[in-house]
Structures are given as structure tokens and as C-alpha cells.
Amino acid sequence: MAHMYVAFISLFIGGLMGLLQTLVRSGTLVLPFGISYYQLLTVHGVILALVLTTFFIIGFQFALMSKTVGMSDKQRDSAWFGFWIMLFGTVTTAITILLGKANVLYTFYAPLKAYPTFYIGLALVVVGSWIGCFTNFRQLYVWKKKHPGEKSPLLAFMVVINMLLWFIATLGVAATVIIQLIPWSLGMVDTVNVLVSRTLFWYFGHPLVYFWLLPAYMAWYAIIPKIIGGKIFSDSLARLAFVLFLMFSIPVGFHHQLTEPGIDPVWKFIQVVLTFMVIIPSLLTAFSMFATFEVTGRSKGYTGLFGWLKGLPWKDVRFFAPMVGMITFIPAGTGGIINASNQMNQVVHNTIWVTGHFHLTVGTTVILTFFGISYWLIPSLTGRKLTKKINTLGMIQTIVWAFGMSIMSGSMHIAGLLGAPRRSSYSTYGGSEQATEWIGYQIAQAIGGSILFIGIILMVYIFFYMVFAAPKGQEEFPIAEVSEDAEPTPKFLENWKLWIGITVALILFAYTIPFLDIIHHSPPGSPGFDKIIR
């Protein structure tokens, strides 16, 4: 619950910054008191994409591990220790941004330079999350020692995969922050190797997307079947999908750097191929989920080609919110394929199309699933009930969110195809004819953003109502069983040495030669730029 408080407070603050952003970018608002647009943009990106997601995911995963493999007092103490380090780092970073000392955006690309406490705070957030990682690893290890030869609980297996992915990925961002950016911001060195820092960031930046997505998959695979009155279609398929995500989600960062000079095109091509491999577990998940839905619907007596859809609990927000997220993942995933394709990437790279894609994947698919989880997780943790009133309000909130996001993200996609840049404040670019084409879509983004902020207010109200005002009682913690018709799970799917070994080998293959080449042929380092841009 401590993690959840931070997550939902972050949702409100980050959402408010997003609303102000869209109003500024539409030309309808001028910020007072010398506040910079890029200050808002940095707060919005960091607090939603890093703080909200990380705290929610780690808190959710602790709940899953406690329910499936248990948590000792020592493990609980280490979890609290990690939480306080993460929180201290978050507050340190937030204060630095709010003081206008870190207008470097969510990606904190060098040579934009922040005050040292920004980087130190981020480093502490990562270190605190590592403590959470090793607590989860320890939990499963202890359970396995007590249950030799037994298959680990599916949700515990999924949590450990996700935390392995997070730990390996954050080694990259930790390296650039600790070795490059902190000494540079302290004035210990005069310049920074920009290409190295960006490469290390995107070594982390793309697997970060799957760190967000996999907890949603946990809910889809192992919790939603229970909510709809069904069973898990295949334990083996679920585990295989997670193993594939572990292997193929990390060595793919170059597809974010396709227009970056200094990286050999051959290695960009290799990482694009590896990126497309991630499509396979996504398609496996789509197959598994809709197979679960159809089998459940038909078991309730619904017939016809699509009659089973009527058997799904569309009026239960615990199902409805994640289902809207699943449906949104279809256009979101398609956009991801476009972004990763070299030729099509040339059209959309660094345009607001990418921002629109980001808001569909994380801002809709992931966040709506997190909201759906909250409707049963928060009452279950606090000893309260999900009331009919809150269920109805949650349905309204989901519709408001989806409607607002369709307007905002849709206009971002269209404006991006027209060449509108991302990461930029309102400008007519000296009366440029092309820029005038963007203005109407920027106004539409402000309208969509305003509707989304209504959805945020509703969700924050629902959260605090469930914590403090809902009737006391016992709410189900829904964990589904595996179908009797499913094939037995092969033991090799839990061969951790094999999967971690393959993952490390793929990373070394994808990064060693190009990274050494980047260092050997590096351009002159860059001094820092830390002036506020207005």
C-alpha cells in the first residue's frame, strides 16, 4: 500500500503537468512565474513514466509474491528498505526539477545537463528497485528450497522474470548516470560522450517498456481468467511468452537510434531483427487470452462464432478496464512495428507520432490494466469491499479515459505524419505554412488532455474512496487455476541458468562490437548545456 500511495499521488501530479503541457502546446496558455514548458515536460515524463510505473509495479509484485510464495519478516524489512531509498531518490529528483535545475526531459539526453541531485536521485531510485529485485529473487529461492522438484507458482515465475529484465536493463542507465553524468554534472570532467550516454540509455529505455507491460500480462494471463469465471488456457504458453520477453526485449535499443550517426548500420539491422522477435510473445499472449475468453464463454453455454463474447462480464470494471487496454494494444502494437522499421521510422522519428504511440502503449494498455488491478487489489489489501457505486464509477472512468486518449493520441499520430516535432513548445515557426497545419491537431490534443485529466481526478477519487471510505469486508484476491485440458509444463521452462545465459549471450552479441566501436571512434566530447529554454 505504501507503493500504491506514491503511485496514485504521482498520477495526479504528473497528469496535471500533462494537462498544462497540452494547453501550452495548443497556444491557449502562457505559463506564469517564469515556469518553463520544459520544466513541465520533465516532471510529466519522469513522474509518470518512471515513478508511477515503478512504484505501482513493485508494490503489485510484492502482493503477488506474498500470496503465492510467502514473505518472511526479513524479506519484508528489505522491501521496506528499498521503498525508502526509492522514495528519497524520487523526492530528491522531483525537488531538483521543480526548482528549474533539471529541464532535461524524461530521456535526460546529454549534452543537456541537470544539477547533480537530479542524477543522484535517479540513481537512488534504481538502487532501491534493485533491493526489491533481490527480495523477490530470495522469496522464490526460499520457496523452491522448501518445495524441491515442484513447479513454481506461475505468478511468482512471472515476477522473477520481470525483475530479472529490470535488473539487467537498469545496469545500462546506472552506468551512464554513475560513470558519466554525475561526474560531469559535478564538474569533475568537462565533457561527456553523447553517443555512449544515449546508447546506454536506450539499452535501458526499450526494455523499460516491457517492464511496464509484463505486470499487465501477469494480470491478463493469471488473474483475468478467474474474474471471468474461467481458467488459464496454458501455463506452458504463459511461461514461454515471458521467457521470450526476457531474451528479446533487451538487445534492441538501437531501433531507437536508427537516425543516430556513429552506429554501424549492420548492427542497427541486427537489433531491428531482434526487435521483431518480441512480436512473437505478444501474438502468443493475444492467442492465449482470446482462447481463454472463448473457452470460458462456451463453457457457459454461449454458441455461434462470436456468441462467447456475451459470456464475458462486461459490467465488471475489473475485467472491463483491462479489456479496453487489451483492445488498444492492437493499434499500439502496430505503431510499434512502424517505429522499429527502418524505412518507416525515417518518416516518424522524433515527431509527435512517437509520443502518440507511447500514450497508447503505456498510457492506455498498461495504465488501464493497472487501474483494473486496483479495483480488486486496493480493497483486498485494505480490508474493504468494491461497491456497486465504485464499479459503476470505474466503468465511467474507463470510458472517459479511452475517449480522451483516442482524441489526444489520434491527433498526435496525425500531426506526427504531418511533421510536427515532439519535445517542443508552442511555436508558429515564423509563420511557416507547414506549422499552421499542426495547430488544429495541437488544440485537439489539449481537448483530449482535458478529458484525460477528468479521468485522472475520477481515478484518484476512486483510489482514496477504496482506501478510506468503502465498506469494510473481504475482497477476493483473484488468482486463476490452470485448465485441466492444458498440457503439462515442461521442466526446462524453469531452467534459469539456460534462459539467463541465452539472454546475456544475446546482449553481448548485439552490443559488444558496436559499443567498442562507438568508444574507439568517438567524436569530441560535449560540454553541458543547462540554461532554461523558454
C-alpha positions as CSV (number, residue, x, y, z in Angstrom):
1,M,0.0,0.0,0.0
2,A,2.9,2.4,0.6
3,H,3.9,1.9,-3.0
4,M,0.3,2.5,-4.1
5,Y,0.1,5.8,-2.3
6,V,3.2,7.1,-4.1
7,A,1.8,5.8,-7.4
8,F,-1.6,7.5,-7.2
9,I,-0.2,10.8,-5.9
10,S,2.3,10.7,-8.8
11,L,-0.7,10.0,-11.2
12,F,-2.3,13.3,-10.1
13,I,0.8,15.4,-10.2
14,G,2.0,14.0,-13.5
15,G,-1.4,14.2,-15.0
16,L,-1.7,17.9,-14.0
17,M,1.6,18.6,-15.7
18,G,0.4,16.8,-18.8
19,L,-2.8,18.9,-18.9
20,L,-0.8,22.1,-18.6
21,Q,1.6,20.9,-21.4
22,T,-1.2,20.3,-23.9
23,L,-2.7,23.7,-23.1
24,V,0.7,25.5,-23.6
25,R,1.4,23.5,-26.8
26,S,-2.0,24.5,-28.3
27,G,-1.2,28.2,-27.8
28,T,-4.1,28.7,-25.3
29,L,-2.0,29.1,-22.1
30,V,1.1,31.1,-21.2
31,L,2.8,29.8,-18.1
32,P,3.1,32.2,-15.2
33,F,6.0,32.9,-12.7
34,G,8.7,32.1,-15.3
35,I,7.9,28.4,-15.3
36,S,9.4,26.7,-18.4
37,Y,7.4,24.4,-20.6
38,Y,10.3,22.0,-20.5
39,Q,10.1,22.0,-16.7
40,L,6.5,20.7,-17.0
41,L,7.6,18.2,-19.7
42,T,10.4,16.8,-17.5
43,V,8.0,16.5,-14.4
44,H,5.3,14.8,-16.6
45,G,7.7,12.3,-18.1
46,V,9.8,11.4,-15.1
47,I,6.9,11.2,-12.6
48,L,4.6,9.2,-14.8
49,A,6.9,7.0,-16.9
50,L,9.4,6.3,-14.1
51,V,7.9,7.0,-10.6
52,L,4.2,6.0,-11.1
53,T,5.0,2.8,-13.0
54,T,8.0,1.6,-10.9
55,F,6.2,2.1,-7.6
56,F,3.0,0.5,-8.8
57,I,4.7,-2.5,-10.3
58,I,7.0,-3.2,-7.4
59,G,4.1,-2.9,-4.9
60,F,1.8,-5.1,-7.1
61,Q,4.6,-7.7,-7.4
62,F,5.2,-7.8,-3.7
63,A,1.5,-8.5,-3.2
64,L,1.7,-11.3,-5.8
65,M,4.8,-12.9,-4.2
66,S,3.3,-12.7,-0.7
67,K,0.2,-14.5,-1.9
68,T,2.0,-17.2,-3.9
69,V,5.3,-18.0,-2.2
70,G,5.1,-16.0,1.0
71,M,7.2,-13.2,2.6
72,S,9.3,-13.5,5.8
73,D,9.9,-10.7,8.2
74,K,13.5,-10.3,6.9
75,Q,12.2,-10.1,3.3
76,R,9.6,-7.5,4.4
77,D,12.3,-5.4,6.1
78,S,14.4,-5.4,3.0
79,A,11.4,-4.5,0.9
80,W,10.8,-1.5,3.2
81,F,14.4,-0.5,3.0
82,G,14.2,-0.5,-0.8
83,F,11.0,1.5,-0.7
84,W,12.5,4.3,1.5
85,I,15.6,4.6,-0.7
86,M,13.4,4.8,-3.8
87,L,11.2,7.4,-2.2
88,F,14.1,9.5,-1.0
89,G,15.6,9.4,-4.6
90,T,12.2,10.3,-6.0
91,V,11.8,13.4,-3.7
92,T,15.4,14.5,-4.4
93,T,14.8,14.3,-8.2
94,A,11.4,16.0,-8.0
95,I,12.7,18.9,-6.0
96,T,15.5,19.5,-8.4
97,I,13.1,19.5,-11.4
98,L,10.6,21.8,-9.6
99,L,13.5,24.3,-8.8
100,G,14.1,24.5,-12.6
101,K,17.6,22.8,-12.2
102,A,16.8,19.8,-14.4
103,N,14.9,20.7,-17.6
104,V,16.4,17.7,-19.4
105,L,13.1,15.8,-20.1
106,Y,12.3,12.1,-19.3
107,T,15.2,10.9,-21.5
108,F,17.8,13.3,-19.9
109,Y,19.8,13.3,-23.1
110,A,23.3,14.7,-22.9
111,P,24.5,17.3,-23.6
112,L,21.5,18.8,-21.7
113,K,22.9,19.0,-18.2
114,A,20.9,18.8,-14.9
115,Y,22.0,19.7,-11.4
116,P,23.8,16.7,-9.8
117,T,21.0,16.0,-7.4
118,F,18.8,15.0,-10.4
119,Y,21.1,12.2,-11.4
120,I,21.9,11.2,-7.8
121,G,18.1,10.9,-7.1
122,L,17.6,8.8,-10.2
123,A,20.5,6.5,-9.1
124,L,18.9,6.1,-5.7
125,V,15.6,5.1,-7.3
126,V,17.4,2.4,-9.3
127,V,19.3,1.2,-6.3
128,G,16.1,0.9,-4.2
129,S,14.4,-1.0,-7.0
130,W,17.4,-3.4,-7.1
131,I,16.7,-4.2,-3.4
132,G,13.2,-5.1,-4.5
133,C,14.6,-7.3,-7.2
134,F,16.8,-9.3,-4.9
135,T,14.0,-9.6,-2.3
136,N,11.8,-11.2,-5.0
137,F,14.6,-13.5,-6.1
138,R,15.1,-14.5,-2.5
139,Q,11.4,-15.2,-2.0
140,L,11.3,-17.7,-4.9
141,Y,14.6,-19.3,-3.9
142,V,13.3,-19.9,-0.4
143,W,10.1,-21.4,-1.7
144,K,12.0,-23.7,-4.1
145,K,14.2,-24.9,-1.3
146,K,11.0,-25.9,0.6
147,H,9.3,-27.4,-2.4
148,P,12.1,-29.3,-4.3
149,G,11.1,-30.6,-7.7
150,E,7.8,-28.7,-7.7
151,K,6.8,-26.2,-10.4
152,S,6.9,-22.7,-9.1
153,P,3.7,-20.7,-8.9
154,L,3.0,-19.0,-12.3
155,L,2.7,-15.5,-10.9
156,A,6.0,-15.9,-8.9
157,F,7.7,-17.1,-12.0
158,M,6.4,-14.1,-13.9
159,V,7.5,-11.6,-11.2
160,V,11.1,-13.0,-11.2
161,I,11.3,-12.8,-15.0
162,N,10.2,-9.2,-14.9
163,M,12.6,-8.3,-12.2
164,L,15.5,-10.1,-14.0
165,L,14.6,-8.0,-17.0
166,W,14.6,-4.8,-14.9
167,F,17.9,-5.5,-13.2
168,I,19.8,-6.4,-16.4
169,A,18.3,-3.3,-18.2
170,T,19.0,-0.8,-15.4
171,L,22.6,-1.7,-15.5
172,G,22.8,0.4,-18.6
173,V,21.2,3.5,-17.1
174,A,23.1,3.1,-13.9
175,A,26.4,3.0,-15.8
176,T,25.7,6.2,-17.7
177,V,24.4,8.1,-14.6
178,I,27.1,7.0,-12.2
179,I,30.1,6.8,-14.5
180,Q,29.3,9.6,-17.0
181,L,26.6,12.1,-15.9
182,I,27.2,12.5,-12.1
183,P,31.0,13.3,-12.5
184,W,30.2,15.6,-15.5
185,S,27.4,17.5,-13.6
186,L,29.7,17.9,-10.6
187,G,32.4,19.4,-12.8
188,M,34.9,16.6,-12.3
189,V,35.1,16.2,-16.1
190,D,34.5,18.9,-18.7
191,T,32.8,16.9,-21.5
192,V,30.6,13.9,-22.0
193,N,30.5,11.3,-24.8
194,V,27.0,11.9,-26.1
195,L,26.7,8.8,-28.2
196,V,27.8,6.5,-25.4
197,S,25.3,8.0,-23.0
198,R,22.4,7.7,-25.4
199,T,23.3,4.2,-26.3
200,L,23.4,3.2,-22.6
201,F,20.1,5.0,-22.0
202,W,18.3,3.1,-24.8
203,Y,19.9,-0.2,-23.7
204,F,17.6,0.5,-20.7
205,G,14.9,2.6,-22.4
206,H,13.3,-0.1,-24.6
207,P,13.2,-3.0,-22.1
208,L,11.7,-0.4,-19.7
209,V,8.6,-0.7,-21.9
210,Y,8.4,-4.4,-21.2
211,F,9.0,-3.9,-17.5
212,W,5.8,-1.8,-17.7
213,L,3.9,-4.2,-19.9
214,L,4.7,-7.6,-18.2
215,P,2.8,-6.8,-15.0
216,A,-0.2,-6.1,-17.2
217,Y,0.4,-9.5,-18.9
218,M,0.5,-11.1,-15.4
219,A,-3.0,-9.8,-14.8
220,W,-4.2,-10.9,-18.3
221,Y,-2.8,-14.4,-18.0
222,A,-3.3,-15.4,-14.4
223,I,-6.0,-13.0,-12.9
224,I,-8.5,-12.1,-15.6
225,P,-9.4,-15.8,-16.2
226,K,-10.5,-16.0,-12.5
227,I,-12.5,-12.8,-12.8
228,I,-14.4,-14.0,-15.8
229,G,-15.1,-17.4,-14.2
230,G,-12.6,-19.4,-16.4
231,K,-9.2,-20.9,-16.1
232,I,-5.7,-20.3,-17.5
233,F,-5.6,-21.7,-21.1
234,S,-1.9,-22.8,-20.9
235,D,0.6,-22.5,-18.1
236,S,3.4,-23.5,-20.6
237,L,2.5,-20.9,-23.1
238,A,2.4,-18.2,-20.4
239,R,5.9,-19.1,-19.2
240,L,7.3,-19.4,-22.7
241,A,6.0,-15.9,-23.6
242,F,7.7,-14.4,-20.5
243,V,11.0,-16.2,-21.3
244,L,10.9,-14.8,-24.8
245,F,10.3,-11.3,-23.5
246,L,13.4,-11.7,-21.2
247,M,15.6,-12.8,-24.1
248,F,14.5,-10.4,-26.8
249,S,13.5,-7.2,-25.1
250,I,16.9,-6.0,-24.1
251,P,19.3,-6.2,-27.1
252,V,17.1,-4.0,-29.2
253,G,17.9,-0.4,-28.1
254,F,19.4,0.6,-31.5
255,H,15.9,0.8,-33.1
256,H,15.5,4.0,-31.1
257,Q,18.8,5.3,-32.7
258,L,18.1,4.5,-36.3
259,T,18.9,8.1,-37.4
260,E,21.8,8.4,-35.0
261,P,25.2,8.8,-36.7
262,G,28.1,6.9,-35.3
263,I,26.5,3.4,-35.1
264,D,27.2,0.9,-37.9
265,P,24.0,0.2,-39.9
266,V,24.7,-3.6,-39.8
267,W,24.3,-3.5,-36.0
268,K,21.2,-1.4,-36.3
269,F,19.7,-4.0,-38.7
270,I,20.6,-6.9,-36.3
271,Q,18.8,-5.1,-33.4
272,V,15.8,-4.3,-35.6
273,V,15.5,-8.1,-36.4
274,L,15.7,-8.8,-32.7
275,T,13.0,-6.2,-32.1
276,F,10.6,-8.0,-34.4
277,M,11.2,-11.2,-32.4
278,V,9.4,-9.6,-29.5
279,I,6.2,-9.6,-31.6
280,I,6.1,-13.4,-31.2
281,P,5.4,-13.5,-27.4
282,S,2.9,-10.6,-27.9
283,L,1.0,-12.7,-30.5
284,L,1.2,-15.8,-28.2
285,T,-0.4,-13.7,-25.5
286,A,-3.2,-12.5,-27.8
287,F,-3.9,-16.1,-28.8
288,S,-3.9,-17.3,-25.2
289,M,-6.2,-14.5,-23.9
290,F,-8.8,-14.9,-26.6
291,A,-8.7,-18.7,-26.3
292,T,-9.4,-18.2,-22.6
293,F,-12.3,-15.9,-23.4
294,E,-13.8,-18.3,-25.9
295,V,-13.4,-21.4,-23.8
296,T,-15.0,-19.6,-20.8
297,G,-17.9,-18.3,-22.9
298,R,-18.7,-21.6,-24.5
299,S,-18.5,-23.4,-21.1
300,K,-21.3,-21.1,-20.0
301,G,-23.5,-22.3,-22.9
302,Y,-22.9,-19.5,-25.5
303,T,-22.8,-20.7,-29.1
304,G,-22.2,-19.3,-32.5
305,L,-19.0,-17.9,-34.0
306,F,-18.8,-14.9,-31.6
307,G,-21.5,-15.8,-29.2
308,W,-19.0,-16.4,-26.4
309,L,-18.4,-12.7,-26.2
310,K,-21.7,-12.4,-24.5
311,G,-20.5,-14.6,-21.7
312,L,-17.8,-12.1,-20.6
313,P,-18.6,-9.8,-17.6
314,W,-18.6,-6.5,-19.5
315,K,-20.2,-4.7,-16.5
316,D,-17.4,-5.7,-14.1
317,V,-14.8,-3.0,-14.1
318,R,-12.1,-5.5,-13.0
319,F,-12.5,-7.0,-16.5
320,F,-13.7,-4.1,-18.5
321,A,-10.7,-1.7,-17.8
322,P,-8.0,-4.3,-18.7
323,M,-10.1,-5.5,-21.7
324,V,-10.1,-1.9,-23.1
325,G,-6.4,-1.9,-22.6
326,M,-6.0,-5.2,-24.5
327,I,-8.1,-3.9,-27.4
328,T,-6.0,-0.7,-27.5
329,F,-2.8,-2.8,-27.7
330,I,-3.8,-3.8,-31.3
331,P,-3.2,-0.3,-32.8
332,A,-0.5,0.4,-30.2
333,G,1.5,-2.7,-31.2
334,T,1.1,-1.9,-34.9
335,G,2.5,1.6,-34.3
336,G,5.5,-0.1,-32.5
337,I,6.2,-2.2,-35.6
338,I,6.2,1.0,-37.7
339,N,8.6,2.7,-35.3
340,A,11.0,-0.2,-35.4
341,S,11.0,-0.5,-39.2
342,N,14.0,1.4,-40.6
343,Q,12.3,2.9,-43.7
344,M,9.0,3.9,-41.9
345,N,11.0,5.2,-38.9
346,Q,12.5,7.8,-41.1
347,V,9.0,9.4,-41.5
348,V,8.0,9.4,-37.9
349,H,11.3,9.6,-36.0
350,N,11.3,12.4,-33.4
351,T,7.8,13.5,-34.4
352,I,4.9,13.6,-32.1
353,W,3.7,10.4,-33.7
354,V,6.1,8.6,-31.3
355,T,4.5,10.4,-28.3
356,G,1.1,9.3,-29.5
357,H,2.3,5.7,-29.7
358,F,3.8,6.0,-26.2
359,H,0.4,7.2,-24.8
360,L,-1.4,4.2,-26.5
361,T,1.0,1.6,-25.1
362,V,1.9,2.8,-21.6
363,G,-0.8,5.5,-21.2
364,T,-3.7,3.2,-22.2
365,T,-2.9,-0.5,-22.4
366,V,-0.7,-0.6,-19.3
367,I,-2.4,2.1,-17.2
368,L,-5.9,0.9,-17.8
369,T,-4.8,-2.6,-16.8
370,F,-3.2,-1.1,-13.7
371,F,-6.5,0.6,-12.9
372,G,-8.3,-2.7,-13.4
373,I,-5.9,-4.3,-11.0
374,S,-6.5,-1.5,-8.4
375,Y,-10.2,-2.3,-8.2
376,W,-9.6,-5.6,-6.5
377,L,-6.0,-5.1,-5.1
378,I,-6.7,-2.0,-3.1
379,P,-9.8,-3.4,-1.3
380,S,-8.1,-6.7,-0.8
381,L,-5.1,-5.0,0.9
382,T,-7.1,-2.6,3.0
383,G,-9.9,-5.0,4.1
384,R,-12.7,-3.2,2.2
385,K,-15.2,-4.0,-0.5
386,L,-15.5,-3.0,-4.1
387,T,-19.0,-1.4,-4.1
388,K,-21.5,-1.3,-6.9
389,K,-21.2,2.5,-6.9
390,I,-17.4,2.4,-7.4
391,N,-17.7,-0.4,-10.0
392,T,-20.1,1.9,-12.0
393,L,-17.8,5.0,-11.5
394,G,-14.9,2.8,-12.6
395,M,-16.7,1.9,-15.8
396,I,-17.3,5.6,-16.4
397,Q,-13.7,6.4,-15.7
398,T,-12.5,3.8,-18.2
399,I,-14.8,5.2,-20.9
400,V,-13.7,8.8,-20.2
401,W,-10.0,7.7,-20.3
402,A,-10.4,5.8,-23.5
403,F,-12.3,8.6,-25.2
404,G,-9.8,11.3,-24.1
405,M,-6.9,9.2,-25.1
406,S,-8.3,8.4,-28.5
407,I,-8.7,12.1,-29.2
408,M,-5.2,13.1,-27.9
409,S,-3.2,10.2,-29.2
410,G,-5.1,10.2,-32.5
411,S,-4.3,13.8,-33.1
412,M,-0.7,13.2,-32.1
413,H,-0.3,10.4,-34.7
414,I,-1.8,12.6,-37.5
415,A,0.3,15.7,-36.6
416,G,3.4,13.5,-36.5
417,L,2.7,12.3,-40.0
418,L,2.5,16.0,-41.0
419,G,5.9,16.6,-39.5
420,A,5.1,18.1,-36.1
421,P,8.1,17.6,-33.8
422,R,8.0,16.1,-30.3
423,R,9.5,17.6,-27.2
424,S,8.8,21.2,-28.4
425,S,6.7,24.0,-27.0
426,Y,4.1,26.0,-29.0
427,S,5.6,27.8,-32.0
428,T,4.4,29.1,-35.3
429,Y,7.9,28.8,-36.6
430,G,7.9,32.3,-38.0
431,G,4.5,31.8,-39.7
432,S,5.6,28.6,-41.6
433,E,2.8,27.2,-43.7
434,Q,3.6,23.6,-42.6
435,A,3.5,24.7,-38.9
436,T,0.0,26.1,-39.3
437,E,-1.2,22.6,-40.3
438,W,-0.3,21.4,-36.8
439,I,-2.1,23.9,-34.8
440,G,-5.6,22.4,-35.1
441,Y,-4.2,19.0,-34.0
442,Q,-2.5,20.6,-31.0
443,I,-5.8,22.1,-30.0
444,A,-7.3,18.6,-30.3
445,Q,-4.5,17.3,-28.0
446,A,-5.5,19.9,-25.4
447,I,-9.1,18.8,-25.6
448,G,-8.2,15.1,-25.3
449,G,-5.8,16.0,-22.5
450,S,-8.5,17.9,-20.6
451,I,-10.8,14.9,-20.9
452,L,-8.0,12.6,-19.7
453,F,-7.4,14.9,-16.6
454,I,-11.1,14.4,-15.7
455,G,-10.4,10.7,-15.9
456,I,-7.4,11.2,-13.6
457,I,-9.5,13.1,-11.0
458,L,-12.0,10.3,-11.1
459,M,-9.4,7.6,-10.6
460,V,-7.6,9.4,-7.7
461,Y,-11.1,9.9,-6.0
462,I,-11.8,6.1,-6.5
463,F,-8.5,5.2,-5.1
464,F,-8.9,7.2,-1.9
465,Y,-12.5,6.1,-1.5
466,M,-11.5,2.5,-1.7
467,V,-8.8,3.1,0.9
468,F,-10.7,5.2,3.4
469,A,-14.5,5.1,2.8
470,A,-15.5,1.8,1.2
471,P,-17.4,-0.6,3.5
472,K,-15.2,-3.0,5.4
473,G,-15.1,-6.6,4.3
474,Q,-13.1,-9.2,2.5
475,E,-12.5,-8.7,-1.3
476,E,-11.3,-11.6,-3.4
477,F,-7.6,-11.7,-4.4
478,P,-8.3,-13.5,-7.8
479,I,-5.7,-16.0,-8.8
480,A,-6.8,-18.4,-11.6
481,E,-6.1,-22.1,-11.8
482,V,-4.7,-23.8,-14.9
483,S,-7.2,-25.6,-17.1
484,E,-7.4,-29.4,-16.7
485,D,-7.1,-29.7,-20.5
486,A,-3.7,-27.8,-20.6
487,E,-0.6,-29.8,-21.4
488,P,1.9,-30.4,-18.6
489,T,4.5,-27.6,-18.2
490,P,8.0,-28.8,-19.3
491,K,10.7,-28.5,-16.6
492,F,13.1,-26.8,-18.9
493,L,11.0,-23.6,-18.8
494,E,12.3,-23.1,-15.3
495,N,15.9,-23.7,-16.2
496,W,17.1,-20.2,-15.0
497,K,20.7,-20.8,-15.9
498,L,19.7,-21.6,-19.5
499,W,17.5,-18.5,-20.1
500,I,19.7,-16.1,-18.3
501,G,22.7,-17.4,-20.2
502,I,21.0,-17.0,-23.6
503,T,19.9,-13.5,-22.6
504,V,23.4,-12.5,-21.6
505,A,24.8,-14.1,-24.8
506,L,22.3,-12.1,-27.0
507,I,23.2,-8.9,-25.2
508,L,26.9,-9.4,-25.7
509,F,26.4,-10.3,-29.3
510,A,24.2,-7.3,-30.0
511,Y,26.3,-4.7,-28.1
512,T,29.9,-5.6,-27.6
513,I,31.4,-4.9,-31.1
514,P,29.3,-1.7,-31.8
515,F,29.8,-0.3,-28.3
516,L,33.6,-0.8,-28.5
517,D,33.4,0.8,-32.0
518,I,31.5,3.8,-30.5
519,I,34.1,4.3,-27.8
520,H,37.1,3.8,-30.2
521,H,35.8,6.2,-32.9
522,S,34.1,8.6,-30.5
523,P,33.7,12.2,-31.6
524,P,35.0,15.0,-29.3
525,G,33.0,15.2,-26.0
526,S,30.5,17.9,-25.5
527,P,30.3,20.5,-22.7
528,G,27.0,20.7,-20.8
529,F,24.0,22.9,-21.6
530,D,21.9,23.8,-18.6
531,K,20.2,27.1,-19.4
532,I,16.4,27.2,-19.2
533,I,14.9,27.3,-22.7
534,R,11.6,29.2,-22.9
